[in-house]
Coordinates of C-alpha atoms and ligand atoms in Angstrom, one line a residue:
M1 CA 11.7 14.9 13.7
S2 CA 12.8 11.5 12.6
T3 CA 14.8 9.8 9.8
L4 CA 13.7 6.4 8.5
L5 CA 16.2 3.8 7.4
R6 CA 14.7 0.7 5.7
L7 CA 17.0 -2.1 4.5
S8 CA 17.1 -5.7 3.3
C9 CA 20.1 -7.7 2.3
P10 CA 21.6 -11.2 2.3
D11 CA 21.9 -12.3 6.0
R12 CA 25.3 -12.4 7.8
V13 CA 26.5 -12.2 11.3
G14 CA 26.7 -8.6 12.8
L15 CA 24.4 -6.7 10.4
L16 CA 22.4 -5.0 13.2
A17 CA 25.6 -4.0 15.0
L18 CA 27.2 -2.8 11.7
I19 CA 24.2 -0.6 10.8
S20 CA 23.5 0.7 14.2
N21 CA 27.2 1.5 14.7
F22 CA 27.2 3.5 11.4
I23 CA 24.2 5.5 12.7
A24 CA 25.9 6.0 16.1
Q25 CA 29.1 7.2 14.5
H26 CA 27.0 9.9 12.7
G27 CA 25.4 10.9 16.0
G28 CA 22.0 9.3 15.3
N29 CA 20.0 8.3 18.4
L30 CA 17.7 5.3 17.7
I31 CA 14.0 5.7 18.5
E32 CA 12.5 2.5 17.1
V33 CA 14.2 -0.6 15.7
H34 CA 12.7 -3.6 14.0
Q35 CA 14.6 -6.6 12.6
Y36 CA 13.7 -9.9 11.1
T37 CA 15.8 -12.6 9.5
D38 CA 14.2 -15.1 7.1
A39 CA 16.5 -18.0 7.8
A40 CA 15.1 -20.1 5.0
A41 CA 15.7 -17.4 2.4
G42 CA 18.9 -16.2 4.1
W43 CA 17.6 -12.6 4.1
F44 CA 17.8 -9.8 6.7
F45 CA 15.3 -7.0 7.1
T46 CA 15.4 -3.9 9.3
R47 CA 13.6 -0.6 9.8
M48 CA 15.3 2.0 12.0
E49 CA 13.7 5.3 13.1
I50 CA 16.4 7.8 14.1
D51 CA 16.1 11.1 15.9
T52 CA 17.0 13.6 13.2
R53 CA 18.0 16.3 15.8
T54 CA 21.0 14.2 17.0
L55 CA 22.4 13.5 13.6
K56 CA 25.7 15.3 12.9
V57 CA 25.1 15.3 9.1
D58 CA 22.2 16.2 6.8
L59 CA 20.2 13.7 4.8
P60 CA 22.2 13.9 1.5
K61 CA 25.5 13.5 3.3
L62 CA 24.1 10.5 5.4
R63 CA 22.9 8.9 2.2
E64 CA 26.3 9.5 0.5
E65 CA 28.2 8.0 3.4
F66 CA 25.8 5.0 3.7
T67 CA 26.0 4.1 0.0
P68 CA 29.3 2.2 0.1
V69 CA 28.2 0.4 3.3
A70 CA 24.9 -0.7 1.6
T71 CA 26.7 -1.6 -1.6
E72 CA 29.1 -3.9 0.2
L73 CA 26.1 -5.6 1.9
G74 CA 24.3 -6.0 -1.4
A75 CA 21.4 -4.2 0.2
E76 CA 18.1 -2.7 -1.1
W77 CA 17.6 0.4 1.1
T78 CA 15.9 3.8 1.6
I79 CA 16.6 6.7 3.9
R80 CA 14.2 9.5 4.2
T81 CA 12.7 12.0 6.6
A82 CA 9.4 10.8 8.1
E83 CA 8.0 14.3 7.9
A84 CA 8.3 14.5 4.1
K85 CA 4.7 14.5 2.9
R86 CA 3.9 11.5 0.7
K87 CA 2.1 11.9 -2.6
V88 CA -0.9 9.5 -3.2
I89 CA -3.2 8.8 -6.1
V90 CA -6.4 7.0 -5.3
M91 CA -8.4 5.0 -8.0
V92 CA -12.0 4.0 -7.7
S93 CA -14.8 2.6 -9.9
K94 CA -18.4 2.2 -8.6
F95 CA -18.0 1.4 -4.9
G96 CA -16.9 4.4 -3.0
H97 CA -16.7 3.2 0.7
C98 CA -12.9 2.8 0.7
L99 CA -12.4 6.2 -1.1
A100 CA -14.7 7.9 1.4
D101 CA -12.8 6.3 4.3
L102 CA -9.5 7.5 2.9
L103 CA -10.9 11.0 2.2
W104 CA -12.1 11.2 5.8
R105 CA -8.8 10.1 7.3
W106 CA -7.0 12.7 5.1
H107 CA -9.6 15.4 5.9
S108 CA -9.3 14.8 9.6
G109 CA -5.4 14.9 9.4
E110 CA -5.1 11.2 10.5
L111 CA -3.5 10.5 7.1
D112 CA -1.0 13.4 6.7
I113 CA -0.5 12.9 2.9
E114 CA -1.0 14.8 -0.3
I115 CA -3.8 13.3 -2.4
A116 CA -2.5 14.4 -5.8
A117 CA -5.5 13.0 -7.7
V118 CA -8.5 10.6 -7.7
I119 CA -8.8 8.7 -10.9
S120 CA -12.0 6.9 -11.9
N121 CA -13.5 5.1 -14.9
H122 CA -16.8 6.6 -13.8
E123 CA -18.1 10.0 -12.9
D124 CA -20.0 8.9 -9.7
F125 CA -17.5 10.3 -7.2
R126 CA -16.5 13.6 -8.8
P127 CA -18.8 15.6 -6.4
M128 CA -17.4 13.9 -3.3
V129 CA -13.8 14.5 -4.4
E130 CA -14.2 18.0 -5.7
R131 CA -16.0 19.0 -2.5
E132 CA -12.7 18.3 -0.8
G133 CA -10.9 20.6 -3.3
L134 CA -9.1 17.6 -4.8
E135 CA -8.4 16.8 -8.5
F136 CA -10.8 14.3 -10.0
C137 CA -9.6 12.6 -13.3
H138 CA -12.3 10.7 -15.2
V139 CA -10.5 8.2 -17.5
P140 CA -13.2 6.0 -19.0
V141 CA -12.2 2.5 -20.0
D142 CA -13.5 1.4 -23.4
P143 CA -13.6 -2.5 -23.3
H144 CA -12.6 -2.5 -26.9
D145 CA -9.6 -0.2 -26.4
K146 CA -8.3 -0.6 -22.9
P147 CA -4.7 0.3 -23.9
A148 CA -5.8 3.8 -24.7
A149 CA -7.2 4.3 -21.2
F150 CA -4.1 2.9 -19.5
A151 CA -1.8 5.0 -21.6
K152 CA -3.5 8.1 -20.2
I153 CA -3.4 6.6 -16.6
A154 CA 0.3 5.8 -16.9
E155 CA 0.8 9.4 -18.2
I156 CA -0.8 10.8 -15.0
F157 CA 1.3 8.4 -12.9
R158 CA 4.5 9.6 -14.6
F159 CA 3.6 13.3 -14.2
V160 CA 2.6 13.0 -10.6
Q161 CA 5.3 10.6 -9.6
P162 CA 3.3 9.3 -6.5
D163 CA 4.8 7.5 -3.6
L164 CA 1.7 5.3 -3.6
I165 CA -1.2 4.4 -5.9
V166 CA -4.2 3.0 -4.1
L167 CA -6.8 0.9 -6.0
A168 CA -9.7 1.6 -3.7
R169 CA -12.2 -0.8 -5.4
Y170 CA -10.9 0.1 -8.8
M171 CA -12.4 -2.7 -10.9
Q172 CA -10.1 -2.7 -13.9
I173 CA -7.1 -5.0 -14.3
L174 CA -3.9 -3.0 -14.8
P175 CA -1.7 -4.0 -17.7
A176 CA 1.5 -5.9 -16.9
E177 CA 3.7 -3.0 -18.2
V178 CA 2.0 -0.5 -15.8
C179 CA 2.4 -3.0 -12.9
A180 CA 6.1 -3.4 -13.8
E181 CA 6.8 0.4 -14.1
F182 CA 5.2 1.1 -10.7
S183 CA 6.1 -2.1 -9.0
G184 CA 5.9 -1.9 -5.2
R185 CA 3.9 1.3 -5.3
V186 CA 0.4 0.1 -6.1
L187 CA -1.8 -1.3 -3.4
N188 CA -5.2 -3.0 -4.1
I189 CA -7.9 -3.8 -1.6
H190 CA -9.4 -7.2 -2.6
H191 CA -12.8 -8.0 -1.1
S192 CA -12.0 -11.5 0.0
F193 CA -9.7 -13.3 2.4
L194 CA -7.1 -14.3 -0.2
P195 CA -6.1 -16.7 -1.5
S196 CA -9.8 -17.6 -1.5
F197 CA -12.0 -16.1 -4.2
V198 CA -9.5 -14.4 -6.5
G199 CA -11.0 -12.2 -9.1
A200 CA -14.5 -10.7 -9.6
N201 CA -17.6 -11.1 -7.4
P202 CA -15.9 -12.8 -4.4
Y203 CA -18.8 -12.1 -2.0
Q204 CA -21.3 -13.9 -4.3
R205 CA -18.9 -16.9 -4.6
A206 CA -18.3 -16.9 -0.8
W207 CA -22.1 -16.9 -0.2
Q208 CA -22.5 -19.8 -2.6
R209 CA -19.7 -21.7 -0.9
G210 CA -21.4 -21.2 2.5
V211 CA -18.2 -19.8 4.2
K212 CA -18.4 -18.7 7.9
L213 CA -15.6 -16.2 7.6
I214 CA -15.3 -13.5 5.0
G215 CA -12.6 -10.9 4.7
A216 CA -10.6 -8.4 2.8
T217 CA -6.9 -8.4 1.7
C218 CA -4.7 -5.5 0.9
H219 CA -1.9 -6.5 -1.4
Y220 CA 0.6 -5.0 -3.9
V221 CA -0.6 -5.2 -7.5
T222 CA 1.3 -7.4 -9.9
S223 CA 0.5 -8.7 -13.4
E224 CA -0.9 -11.9 -11.8
L225 CA -4.4 -10.9 -10.5
D226 CA -4.8 -10.6 -6.7
A227 CA -1.5 -12.5 -6.2
G228 CA 0.8 -9.7 -5.1
P229 CA 2.5 -9.6 -1.6
I230 CA -0.1 -9.3 1.1
V231 CA 0.3 -6.3 3.5
D232 CA -2.8 -6.8 5.7
Q233 CA -6.0 -8.8 6.1
E234 CA -9.2 -8.5 8.1
V235 CA -11.9 -11.1 8.7
I236 CA -15.4 -11.2 10.1
R237 CA -17.8 -14.0 11.0
V238 CA -20.9 -14.5 8.8
E239 CA -23.9 -16.8 9.4
H240 CA -26.0 -19.2 7.2
F241 CA -28.9 -16.7 7.2
H242 CA -26.8 -13.8 5.8
T243 CA -27.5 -12.9 2.1
P244 CA -24.9 -11.9 -0.4
E245 CA -25.9 -8.2 0.3
D246 CA -25.2 -8.9 4.0
L247 CA -21.8 -10.2 3.2
M248 CA -21.0 -7.1 1.1
R249 CA -22.2 -4.9 4.0
L250 CA -20.2 -6.8 6.6
G251 CA -17.2 -7.0 4.3
R252 CA -17.0 -3.3 3.7
D253 CA -15.8 -2.7 7.3
C254 CA -13.0 -5.3 6.7
E255 CA -12.0 -3.6 3.4
R256 CA -11.8 -0.1 4.9
L257 CA -9.7 -1.3 7.9
A258 CA -7.3 -3.4 6.0
L259 CA -6.7 -0.7 3.4
A260 CA -6.3 2.1 5.8
R261 CA -3.7 0.2 7.9
S262 CA -1.8 -0.9 4.8
V263 CA -1.7 2.7 3.3
R264 CA -0.3 4.0 6.6
W265 CA 2.3 1.2 7.0
H266 CA 3.4 1.6 3.3
L267 CA 3.8 5.4 3.7
D268 CA 5.7 5.0 7.0
D269 CA 8.2 2.7 5.3
R270 CA 7.1 -0.2 7.5
V271 CA 6.7 -2.6 4.6
L272 CA 9.7 -4.4 3.0
L273 CA 9.1 -6.7 0.0
H274 CA 11.0 -10.0 -0.8
G275 CA 9.6 -12.1 -3.6
Q276 CA 5.9 -12.8 -3.0
R277 CA 6.1 -11.9 0.7
A278 CA 5.8 -8.6 2.5
I279 CA 7.5 -8.1 5.8
V280 CA 5.4 -5.6 7.8
F281 CA 6.9 -3.9 10.9
R282 CA 3.6 -2.9 12.3
D283 CA 3.1 -0.1 14.8
Ligands
LIG301 N1 -2.8 -6.2 -12.7 C1 -3.7 -6.1 -11.7 N2 -4.7 -5.3 -11.7 C2 -5.6 -5.3 -10.7 C3 -5.5 -6.1 -9.6 C4 -4.4 -7.0 -9.6 O1 -4.1 -7.8 -8.6 N3 -3.5 -7.0 -10.6 N4 -6.5 -6.2 -8.6 C5 -7.8 -5.7 -9.1 C6 -9.0 -5.6 -8.2 N5 -9.9 -6.7 -8.4 C7 -10.2 -7.3 -7.2 O2 -9.8 -6.9 -6.1 C8 -10.4 -7.0 -9.6 C9 -10.9 -6.0 -10.5 C10 -11.4 -6.3 -11.7 C11 -11.6 -7.6 -12.1 C12 -12.1 -7.9 -13.5 O3 -12.4 -9.0 -13.8 N6 -12.3 -6.8 -14.2 C13 -12.8 -6.8 -15.6 C14 -13.7 -5.7 -16.0 C15 -14.8 -5.5 -15.0 C16 -15.7 -4.3 -15.4 O4 -15.5 -3.8 -16.5 O5 -16.6 -4.0 -14.6 C17 -11.6 -6.7 -16.5 O6 -10.7 -5.9 -16.1 O7 -11.6 -7.3 -17.6 C18 -11.2 -8.6 -11.3 C19 -10.6 -8.3 -10.0 C20 -7.6 -4.3 -9.7 N7 -6.7 -4.4 -10.8

């Protein structure tokens, strides 16, 4: 049983002592602590895992008493119980390898989450999803009326209120207003080692360029395509004799790994955002 505190604020002397002292005063025993200071930005980041059993107050009271402390620090912060099951929406188009990987990790219990729905602009993966007893929402995207599709998708997001939306090779660009409304809660797996090969068909372009490393990048989704804060990346060597199809095959392993790690770290409150950068307190 643990309680997770995640906080970022303008840097000053004594922050770690101040926050850990607050927790100690409320009986909290620290299990795991991460701290980073971005000296250039003058910004402090921490993640603290607290043994819930030792706390003298419940979560609402802890939040209530921490609020004035955090306000004085000018902090962005969250406190929640690690055991609270997180709600996730997964989105996919025509390539299902990342979806399949997430479904297996969920099915096996490795990812202890609630998959509230799988949304796709195609019907291909309805059988795979419904075989798991999960909700499959087909929202086709008419190239001549994309706003109608994204109005429906945003409606689903607002109804479900997910902790995380995963674009698992979802090949439609989300409108700026959807990115803004769900900022910091949408992850995309891009099939290249960003910042190389932004946009569509990165494997084909990588092959044409003759690269010797390909990769995948998991990043938060913003209105600027494939430019959001990067959570994780994975690379693999390729050779001159590999075809574009070989690059896609080799790249799929990178995509699955980078996405699965990023989903876990986001849901464990191990990721803190500051501007275009993500601070990731990895486990
Ligand atoms: N607002 C954002 N939306 C999306 C992002 C993002 O960073 N910001 N990432 C993409 C994923 N992606 C690459 O990883 C990607 C997907 C789609 C396209 C693209 O050009 N799509 C065309 C339609 C293609 C089709 O209909 O098959 C388009 O939307 O006009 C480029 C990159 C997910 N969304």
